[in-house]
Amino acid sequence: MKKIALLVAATALTVGLVSCTGGSDNGSTAGEATQTQTVTYKDGTYRGAFYDASVVVEISLKDNKVESAKFRTMKYKDEDYLKSEDATIVALKGQYEDVLNHIVGKDITTVVDELYTPENITKDIDGFTAATVRSGKIISAINDALNRGVYALPKAE
């Protein structure tokens, strides 16, 4: 009886391992398959936030192209960058806006990768303000917006 139970367990384990390997005869890997897929977003307005809501963006898309992009919220600790009159904060806010405005007029499916190098987009990083633009917050907020889906459909013309 123990031999039969052991044989059944060994067979089940073998079938399980073979099933997990999955094998593919077409020569493509899962990574290659996802690279050829095209993402199409619905036309409309999207809103998304960095995880702590310190950065909230709103972008409008038409045919996957960014028609407009703006910050709804931009804060750090207790400082509201959108309302501050402090010269350093105003300069830093301008750098963040340069990075976000870089996506306007471009295909949303390809332009987000360019934001990983903000030094190629905005001028005076670390020059005037001695501060670094954290483009990761902007990228995260944009990705959140796209993942959430359309916030508002375009107005009928």
Short mmCIF file of N, CA and C in Angstrom, two decimals:
data_model
loop_
_atom_site.label_atom_id
_atom_site.label_comp_id
_atom_site.label_asym_id
_atom_site.label_seq_id
_atom_site.Cartn_x
_atom_site.Cartn_y
_atom_site.Cartn_z
N MET A 1 0.81 -1.18 0.00
CA MET A 1 0.00 0.00 0.00
C MET A 1 0.86 1.25 0.00
N LYS A 2 1.94 1.23 0.78
CA LYS A 2 2.83 2.38 0.84
C LYS A 2 3.49 2.60 -0.52
N LYS A 3 3.81 1.50 -1.23
CA LYS A 3 4.45 1.63 -2.54
C LYS A 3 3.52 2.30 -3.53
N ILE A 4 2.25 1.99 -3.49
CA ILE A 4 1.28 2.59 -4.41
C ILE A 4 1.14 4.09 -4.09
N ALA A 5 1.05 4.43 -2.83
CA ALA A 5 0.94 5.83 -2.44
C ALA A 5 2.19 6.60 -2.86
N LEU A 6 3.35 6.00 -2.69
CA LEU A 6 4.61 6.63 -3.09
C LEU A 6 4.67 6.80 -4.60
N LEU A 7 4.20 5.81 -5.35
CA LEU A 7 4.18 5.88 -6.81
C LEU A 7 3.23 6.98 -7.29
N VAL A 8 2.06 7.09 -6.67
CA VAL A 8 1.10 8.14 -7.04
C VAL A 8 1.69 9.52 -6.74
N ALA A 9 2.34 9.68 -5.60
CA ALA A 9 2.94 10.97 -5.23
C ALA A 9 4.06 11.33 -6.20
N ALA A 10 4.89 10.37 -6.57
CA ALA A 10 5.99 10.62 -7.51
C ALA A 10 5.45 11.00 -8.87
N THR A 11 4.38 10.34 -9.32
CA THR A 11 3.77 10.65 -10.61
C THR A 11 3.19 12.06 -10.59
N ALA A 12 2.50 12.41 -9.53
CA ALA A 12 1.91 13.75 -9.40
C ALA A 12 2.99 14.81 -9.40
N LEU A 13 4.08 14.56 -8.71
CA LEU A 13 5.19 15.51 -8.67
C LEU A 13 5.81 15.68 -10.05
N THR A 14 6.00 14.59 -10.76
CA THR A 14 6.57 14.64 -12.11
C THR A 14 5.67 15.42 -13.05
N VAL A 15 4.38 15.15 -13.02
CA VAL A 15 3.42 15.86 -13.87
C VAL A 15 3.43 17.34 -13.52
N GLY A 16 3.48 17.66 -12.25
CA GLY A 16 3.52 19.06 -11.81
C GLY A 16 4.75 19.78 -12.31
N LEU A 17 5.90 19.14 -12.22
CA LEU A 17 7.14 19.77 -12.68
C LEU A 17 7.14 19.96 -14.19
N VAL A 18 6.65 19.00 -14.93
CA VAL A 18 6.59 19.11 -16.39
C VAL A 18 5.63 20.22 -16.78
N SER A 19 4.52 20.34 -16.07
CA SER A 19 3.54 21.39 -16.36
C SER A 19 4.12 22.77 -16.11
N CYS A 20 4.96 22.91 -15.10
CA CYS A 20 5.53 24.21 -14.75
C CYS A 20 6.53 24.70 -15.79
N THR A 21 7.21 23.80 -16.47
CA THR A 21 8.21 24.23 -17.45
C THR A 21 7.55 24.82 -18.67
N GLY A 22 6.37 24.43 -18.98
CA GLY A 22 5.58 25.08 -20.01
C GLY A 22 6.05 24.95 -21.42
N GLY A 23 7.22 24.86 -21.78
CA GLY A 23 7.75 24.73 -23.14
C GLY A 23 6.95 25.42 -24.22
N SER A 24 7.63 26.05 -25.16
CA SER A 24 6.98 26.74 -26.27
C SER A 24 7.68 26.37 -27.56
N ASP A 25 6.89 25.98 -28.54
CA ASP A 25 7.48 25.56 -29.81
C ASP A 25 7.66 26.70 -30.80
N ASN A 26 7.10 27.89 -30.52
CA ASN A 26 7.16 28.95 -31.51
C ASN A 26 8.44 29.78 -31.41
N GLY A 27 9.30 29.51 -30.45
CA GLY A 27 10.59 30.19 -30.38
C GLY A 27 10.55 31.55 -29.71
N SER A 28 9.38 32.06 -29.34
CA SER A 28 9.33 33.37 -28.69
C SER A 28 9.16 33.18 -27.19
N THR A 29 9.66 34.15 -26.45
CA THR A 29 9.49 34.10 -25.00
C THR A 29 8.37 35.04 -24.62
N ALA A 30 7.94 34.94 -23.39
CA ALA A 30 6.86 35.82 -22.92
C ALA A 30 7.28 37.28 -23.01
N GLY A 31 8.55 37.58 -22.74
CA GLY A 31 9.04 38.95 -22.82
C GLY A 31 8.95 39.50 -24.23
N GLU A 32 9.27 38.68 -25.21
CA GLU A 32 9.18 39.12 -26.60
C GLU A 32 7.73 39.37 -27.00
N ALA A 33 6.83 38.56 -26.50
CA ALA A 33 5.42 38.73 -26.85
C ALA A 33 4.88 40.05 -26.33
N THR A 34 5.26 40.45 -25.12
CA THR A 34 4.74 41.70 -24.58
C THR A 34 5.36 42.91 -25.25
N GLN A 35 6.55 42.79 -25.78
CA GLN A 35 7.18 43.93 -26.44
C GLN A 35 6.49 44.28 -27.74
N THR A 36 5.85 43.34 -28.39
CA THR A 36 5.21 43.62 -29.67
C THR A 36 3.78 44.10 -29.51
N GLN A 37 3.22 44.02 -28.31
CA GLN A 37 1.86 44.47 -28.09
C GLN A 37 1.83 46.00 -28.02
N THR A 38 0.82 46.59 -28.63
CA THR A 38 0.67 48.04 -28.59
C THR A 38 -0.44 48.40 -27.63
N VAL A 39 -0.19 49.38 -26.80
CA VAL A 39 -1.18 49.84 -25.84
C VAL A 39 -1.87 51.06 -26.42
N THR A 40 -3.19 51.05 -26.38
CA THR A 40 -3.97 52.21 -26.82
C THR A 40 -4.82 52.67 -25.65
N TYR A 41 -4.67 53.93 -25.31
CA TYR A 41 -5.45 54.50 -24.21
C TYR A 41 -6.64 55.26 -24.78
N LYS A 42 -7.74 55.24 -24.04
CA LYS A 42 -8.93 55.99 -24.45
C LYS A 42 -8.61 57.48 -24.40
N ASP A 43 -9.21 58.23 -25.31
CA ASP A 43 -9.08 59.68 -25.26
C ASP A 43 -9.77 60.19 -24.00
N GLY A 44 -9.17 61.18 -23.38
CA GLY A 44 -9.77 61.77 -22.19
C GLY A 44 -8.73 62.28 -21.22
N THR A 45 -9.20 62.62 -20.04
CA THR A 45 -8.35 63.17 -18.98
C THR A 45 -8.07 62.08 -17.96
N TYR A 46 -6.81 61.99 -17.56
CA TYR A 46 -6.35 61.00 -16.60
C TYR A 46 -5.76 61.73 -15.39
N ARG A 47 -5.98 61.20 -14.21
CA ARG A 47 -5.40 61.75 -12.99
C ARG A 47 -4.72 60.64 -12.21
N GLY A 48 -3.55 60.96 -11.67
CA GLY A 48 -2.84 59.98 -10.88
C GLY A 48 -1.94 60.64 -9.86
N ALA A 49 -1.55 59.88 -8.85
CA ALA A 49 -0.77 60.43 -7.74
C ALA A 49 0.42 59.54 -7.40
N PHE A 50 1.47 60.18 -6.91
CA PHE A 50 2.55 59.47 -6.25
C PHE A 50 1.95 58.88 -4.98
N TYR A 51 2.50 57.83 -4.44
CA TYR A 51 1.84 57.07 -3.38
C TYR A 51 1.38 57.90 -2.18
N ASP A 52 2.11 58.95 -1.83
CA ASP A 52 1.71 59.74 -0.66
C ASP A 52 0.93 61.00 -1.05
N ALA A 53 0.55 61.11 -2.32
CA ALA A 53 -0.21 62.23 -2.87
C ALA A 53 0.54 63.55 -2.79
N SER A 54 1.87 63.50 -2.64
CA SER A 54 2.66 64.73 -2.66
C SER A 54 2.77 65.28 -4.07
N VAL A 55 2.62 64.41 -5.05
CA VAL A 55 2.61 64.82 -6.46
C VAL A 55 1.38 64.20 -7.10
N VAL A 56 0.51 65.05 -7.64
CA VAL A 56 -0.69 64.60 -8.35
C VAL A 56 -0.68 65.28 -9.71
N VAL A 57 -0.82 64.47 -10.77
CA VAL A 57 -0.80 65.01 -12.13
C VAL A 57 -2.14 64.79 -12.82
N GLU A 58 -2.37 65.62 -13.83
CA GLU A 58 -3.53 65.46 -14.70
C GLU A 58 -3.02 65.57 -16.13
N ILE A 59 -3.31 64.55 -16.93
CA ILE A 59 -2.89 64.57 -18.34
C ILE A 59 -4.10 64.30 -19.22
N SER A 60 -4.11 64.94 -20.37
CA SER A 60 -5.18 64.72 -21.35
C SER A 60 -4.58 64.06 -22.57
N LEU A 61 -5.22 62.97 -23.01
CA LEU A 61 -4.73 62.21 -24.16
C LEU A 61 -5.72 62.25 -25.30
N LYS A 62 -5.19 62.26 -26.51
CA LYS A 62 -5.99 62.07 -27.72
C LYS A 62 -5.12 61.27 -28.69
N ASP A 63 -5.62 60.11 -29.09
CA ASP A 63 -4.87 59.21 -29.98
C ASP A 63 -3.49 58.88 -29.40
N ASN A 64 -3.44 58.61 -28.10
CA ASN A 64 -2.22 58.27 -27.37
C ASN A 64 -1.21 59.42 -27.26
N LYS A 65 -1.55 60.58 -27.77
CA LYS A 65 -0.66 61.75 -27.66
C LYS A 65 -1.13 62.62 -26.49
N VAL A 66 -0.16 63.15 -25.76
CA VAL A 66 -0.47 64.01 -24.62
C VAL A 66 -0.83 65.40 -25.14
N GLU A 67 -2.06 65.82 -24.90
CA GLU A 67 -2.49 67.15 -25.31
C GLU A 67 -2.14 68.20 -24.26
N SER A 68 -2.23 67.84 -22.99
CA SER A 68 -1.87 68.76 -21.91
C SER A 68 -1.45 67.96 -20.69
N ALA A 69 -0.66 68.60 -19.85
CA ALA A 69 -0.20 67.97 -18.62
C ALA A 69 0.00 69.07 -17.58
N LYS A 70 -0.48 68.80 -16.37
CA LYS A 70 -0.30 69.79 -15.31
C LYS A 70 -0.27 69.10 -13.95
N PHE A 71 0.27 69.83 -12.99
CA PHE A 71 0.27 69.35 -11.61
C PHE A 71 -1.00 69.84 -10.93
N ARG A 72 -1.67 68.96 -10.24
CA ARG A 72 -2.81 69.35 -9.40
C ARG A 72 -2.32 69.57 -7.97
N THR A 73 -1.29 68.83 -7.58
CA THR A 73 -0.67 68.96 -6.26
C THR A 73 0.83 68.76 -6.41
N MET A 74 1.60 69.56 -5.70
CA MET A 74 3.05 69.38 -5.64
C MET A 74 3.49 69.88 -4.27
N LYS A 75 3.79 68.93 -3.37
CA LYS A 75 4.14 69.28 -2.00
C LYS A 75 5.38 68.52 -1.56
N TYR A 76 6.05 69.09 -0.59
CA TYR A 76 7.12 68.39 0.10
C TYR A 76 7.05 68.82 1.56
N LYS A 77 6.86 67.88 2.43
CA LYS A 77 6.62 68.14 3.85
C LYS A 77 5.44 69.09 3.96
N ASP A 78 5.62 70.28 4.53
CA ASP A 78 4.51 71.22 4.68
C ASP A 78 4.51 72.30 3.60
N GLU A 79 5.40 72.21 2.63
CA GLU A 79 5.56 73.24 1.60
C GLU A 79 4.73 72.91 0.37
N ASP A 80 3.81 73.79 0.01
CA ASP A 80 3.01 73.65 -1.21
C ASP A 80 3.74 74.38 -2.33
N TYR A 81 4.36 73.62 -3.22
CA TYR A 81 5.16 74.21 -4.29
C TYR A 81 4.32 75.03 -5.26
N LEU A 82 3.05 74.71 -5.41
CA LEU A 82 2.21 75.44 -6.36
C LEU A 82 1.81 76.82 -5.84
N LYS A 83 1.89 77.03 -4.52
CA LYS A 83 1.50 78.32 -3.94
C LYS A 83 2.67 79.10 -3.36
N SER A 84 3.81 78.48 -3.23
CA SER A 84 4.96 79.12 -2.59
C SER A 84 5.48 80.30 -3.40
N GLU A 85 5.96 81.32 -2.69
CA GLU A 85 6.59 82.47 -3.33
C GLU A 85 8.08 82.49 -3.07
N ASP A 86 8.58 81.53 -2.32
CA ASP A 86 10.01 81.42 -2.05
C ASP A 86 10.76 81.18 -3.36
N ALA A 87 11.81 81.95 -3.61
CA ALA A 87 12.54 81.89 -4.89
C ALA A 87 13.09 80.50 -5.19
N THR A 88 13.60 79.83 -4.18
CA THR A 88 14.15 78.49 -4.39
C THR A 88 13.05 77.51 -4.77
N ILE A 89 11.92 77.58 -4.08
CA ILE A 89 10.80 76.68 -4.36
C ILE A 89 10.23 76.98 -5.74
N VAL A 90 10.11 78.25 -6.09
CA VAL A 90 9.59 78.63 -7.41
C VAL A 90 10.50 78.08 -8.51
N ALA A 91 11.82 78.16 -8.31
CA ALA A 91 12.76 77.63 -9.30
C ALA A 91 12.64 76.12 -9.42
N LEU A 92 12.53 75.45 -8.29
CA LEU A 92 12.39 73.99 -8.30
C LEU A 92 11.07 73.58 -8.95
N LYS A 93 10.01 74.31 -8.64
CA LYS A 93 8.70 74.05 -9.27
C LYS A 93 8.82 74.17 -10.79
N GLY A 94 9.56 75.16 -11.25
CA GLY A 94 9.77 75.33 -12.69
C GLY A 94 10.48 74.13 -13.32
N GLN A 95 11.43 73.56 -12.59
CA GLN A 95 12.13 72.38 -13.09
C GLN A 95 11.17 71.19 -13.20
N TYR A 96 10.35 71.00 -12.19
CA TYR A 96 9.35 69.92 -12.24
C TYR A 96 8.38 70.13 -13.40
N GLU A 97 7.96 71.37 -13.60
CA GLU A 97 7.05 71.67 -14.71
C GLU A 97 7.71 71.42 -16.06
N ASP A 98 9.02 71.74 -16.18
CA ASP A 98 9.75 71.43 -17.41
C ASP A 98 9.68 69.94 -17.72
N VAL A 99 9.90 69.13 -16.69
CA VAL A 99 9.89 67.67 -16.88
C VAL A 99 8.50 67.20 -17.30
N LEU A 100 7.46 67.67 -16.63
CA LEU A 100 6.10 67.24 -16.97
C LEU A 100 5.69 67.76 -18.35
N ASN A 101 6.03 68.99 -18.67
CA ASN A 101 5.67 69.56 -19.97
C ASN A 101 6.41 68.89 -21.13
N HIS A 102 7.49 68.19 -20.82
CA HIS A 102 8.24 67.47 -21.86
C HIS A 102 7.39 66.42 -22.57
N ILE A 103 6.38 65.89 -21.90
CA ILE A 103 5.57 64.83 -22.51
C ILE A 103 4.49 65.37 -23.44
N VAL A 104 4.19 66.67 -23.36
CA VAL A 104 3.11 67.26 -24.17
C VAL A 104 3.46 67.16 -25.66
N GLY A 105 2.49 66.66 -26.43
CA GLY A 105 2.66 66.51 -27.87
C GLY A 105 3.32 65.20 -28.28
N LYS A 106 3.64 64.36 -27.30
CA LYS A 106 4.33 63.10 -27.59
C LYS A 106 3.45 61.90 -27.25
N ASP A 107 3.83 60.75 -27.80
CA ASP A 107 3.12 59.49 -27.57
C ASP A 107 3.38 59.03 -26.13
N ILE A 108 2.33 58.87 -25.37
CA ILE A 108 2.45 58.50 -23.96
C ILE A 108 3.09 57.13 -23.77
N THR A 109 2.97 56.25 -24.75
CA THR A 109 3.51 54.89 -24.60
C THR A 109 5.02 54.86 -24.72
N THR A 110 5.63 55.91 -25.24
CA THR A 110 7.08 55.91 -25.40
C THR A 110 7.78 57.02 -24.63
N VAL A 111 7.11 58.11 -24.36
CA VAL A 111 7.78 59.29 -23.79
C VAL A 111 8.10 59.15 -22.30
N VAL A 112 7.37 58.35 -21.56
CA VAL A 112 7.60 58.26 -20.12
C VAL A 112 9.02 57.80 -19.81
N ASP A 113 9.59 56.92 -20.63
CA ASP A 113 10.96 56.46 -20.40
C ASP A 113 11.97 57.61 -20.44
N GLU A 114 11.68 58.66 -21.21
CA GLU A 114 12.59 59.81 -21.30
C GLU A 114 12.67 60.57 -19.98
N LEU A 115 11.67 60.43 -19.13
CA LEU A 115 11.64 61.17 -17.87
C LEU A 115 12.63 60.64 -16.84
N TYR A 116 13.19 59.46 -17.08
CA TYR A 116 14.16 58.91 -16.15
C TYR A 116 15.47 59.69 -16.14
N THR A 117 15.68 60.55 -17.12
CA THR A 117 16.88 61.38 -17.17
C THR A 117 16.47 62.85 -17.25
N PRO A 118 15.99 63.42 -16.13
CA PRO A 118 15.51 64.80 -16.16
C PRO A 118 16.60 65.80 -16.51
N GLU A 119 17.85 65.43 -16.28
CA GLU A 119 18.94 66.35 -16.62
C GLU A 119 19.02 66.62 -18.12
N ASN A 120 18.42 65.75 -18.93
CA ASN A 120 18.38 65.96 -20.38
C ASN A 120 17.16 66.79 -20.79
N ILE A 121 16.29 67.10 -19.85
CA ILE A 121 15.04 67.78 -20.16
C ILE A 121 15.03 69.21 -19.64
N THR A 122 15.38 69.39 -18.38
CA THR A 122 15.27 70.72 -17.76
C THR A 122 16.65 71.34 -17.57
N LYS A 123 16.68 72.64 -17.58
CA LYS A 123 17.95 73.33 -17.40
C LYS A 123 18.16 73.65 -15.92
N ASP A 124 19.38 73.88 -15.57
CA ASP A 124 19.75 74.34 -14.23
C ASP A 124 19.49 73.35 -13.11
N ILE A 125 19.43 72.06 -13.41
CA ILE A 125 19.30 71.11 -12.30
C ILE A 125 20.57 71.19 -11.46
N ASP A 126 20.39 71.32 -10.19
CA ASP A 126 21.47 71.45 -9.21
C ASP A 126 22.28 72.73 -9.37
N GLY A 127 21.93 73.56 -10.33
CA GLY A 127 22.67 74.81 -10.52
C GLY A 127 22.17 75.87 -9.58
N PHE A 128 21.03 76.42 -9.87
CA PHE A 128 20.48 77.53 -9.09
C PHE A 128 20.00 77.08 -7.72
N THR A 129 19.25 76.00 -7.68
CA THR A 129 18.58 75.62 -6.43
C THR A 129 19.37 74.64 -5.58
N ALA A 130 20.37 74.02 -6.15
CA ALA A 130 21.13 72.98 -5.47
C ALA A 130 20.21 71.83 -5.04
N ALA A 131 19.14 71.65 -5.79
CA ALA A 131 18.19 70.57 -5.50
C ALA A 131 18.06 69.69 -6.73
N THR A 132 17.64 68.48 -6.52
CA THR A 132 17.51 67.53 -7.61
C THR A 132 16.04 67.26 -7.89
N VAL A 133 15.67 67.31 -9.15
CA VAL A 133 14.31 66.96 -9.54
C VAL A 133 14.16 65.46 -9.38
N ARG A 134 13.15 65.05 -8.67
CA ARG A 134 12.86 63.63 -8.47
C ARG A 134 11.81 63.21 -9.49
N SER A 135 12.27 62.89 -10.68
CA SER A 135 11.33 62.54 -11.75
C SER A 135 10.58 61.26 -11.45
N GLY A 136 11.10 60.43 -10.54
CA GLY A 136 10.42 59.20 -10.18
C GLY A 136 9.01 59.44 -9.66
N LYS A 137 8.82 60.54 -8.93
CA LYS A 137 7.49 60.87 -8.42
C LYS A 137 6.54 61.19 -9.57
N ILE A 138 7.05 61.90 -10.56
CA ILE A 138 6.23 62.25 -11.73
C ILE A 138 5.89 61.00 -12.52
N ILE A 139 6.88 60.16 -12.75
CA ILE A 139 6.67 58.91 -13.49
C ILE A 139 5.64 58.04 -12.78
N SER A 140 5.78 57.92 -11.46
CA SER A 140 4.83 57.12 -10.68
C SER A 140 3.42 57.67 -10.79
N ALA A 141 3.28 58.99 -10.72
CA ALA A 141 1.96 59.61 -10.82
C ALA A 141 1.35 59.40 -12.20
N ILE A 142 2.17 59.49 -13.25
CA ILE A 142 1.68 59.26 -14.62
C ILE A 142 1.23 57.81 -14.77
N ASN A 143 2.05 56.88 -14.29
CA ASN A 143 1.69 55.46 -14.38
C ASN A 143 0.42 55.17 -13.59
N ASP A 144 0.26 55.80 -12.43
CA ASP A 144 -0.95 55.64 -11.64
C ASP A 144 -2.16 56.14 -12.42
N ALA A 145 -2.01 57.28 -13.08
CA ALA A 145 -3.12 57.83 -13.88
C ALA A 145 -3.52 56.87 -14.99
N LEU A 146 -2.55 56.33 -15.69
CA LEU A 146 -2.84 55.41 -16.79
C LEU A 146 -3.46 54.11 -16.28
N ASN A 147 -3.00 53.65 -15.12
CA ASN A 147 -3.55 52.42 -14.54
C ASN A 147 -4.98 52.61 -14.04
N ARG A 148 -5.30 53.80 -13.57
CA ARG A 148 -6.65 54.07 -13.08
C ARG A 148 -7.66 54.18 -14.21
N GLY A 149 -7.21 54.61 -15.37
CA GLY A 149 -8.11 54.77 -16.50
C GLY A 149 -8.62 56.20 -16.62
N VAL A 150 -9.50 56.41 -17.55
CA VAL A 150 -9.99 57.75 -17.86
C VAL A 150 -10.75 58.33 -16.67
N TYR A 151 -10.38 59.54 -16.28
CA TYR A 151 -11.08 60.25 -15.21
C TYR A 151 -12.28 60.98 -15.80
N ALA A 152 -12.07 61.60 -16.97
CA ALA A 152 -13.14 62.33 -17.64
C ALA A 152 -12.98 62.16 -19.15
N LEU A 153 -14.07 61.82 -19.80
CA LEU A 153 -14.06 61.69 -21.26
C LEU A 153 -14.01 63.07 -21.89
N PRO A 154 -13.49 63.16 -23.13
CA PRO A 154 -13.46 64.46 -23.79
C PRO A 154 -14.88 64.97 -24.03
N LYS A 155 -15.01 66.29 -24.02
CA LYS A 155 -16.32 66.90 -24.26
C LYS A 155 -16.70 66.73 -25.72
N ALA A 156 -17.97 66.45 -25.97
CA ALA A 156 -18.46 66.29 -27.35
C ALA A 156 -18.38 67.62 -28.07
N GLU A 157 -17.95 67.56 -29.31
CA GLU A 157 -17.81 68.80 -30.08
C GLU A 157 -19.05 69.12 -30.85
#
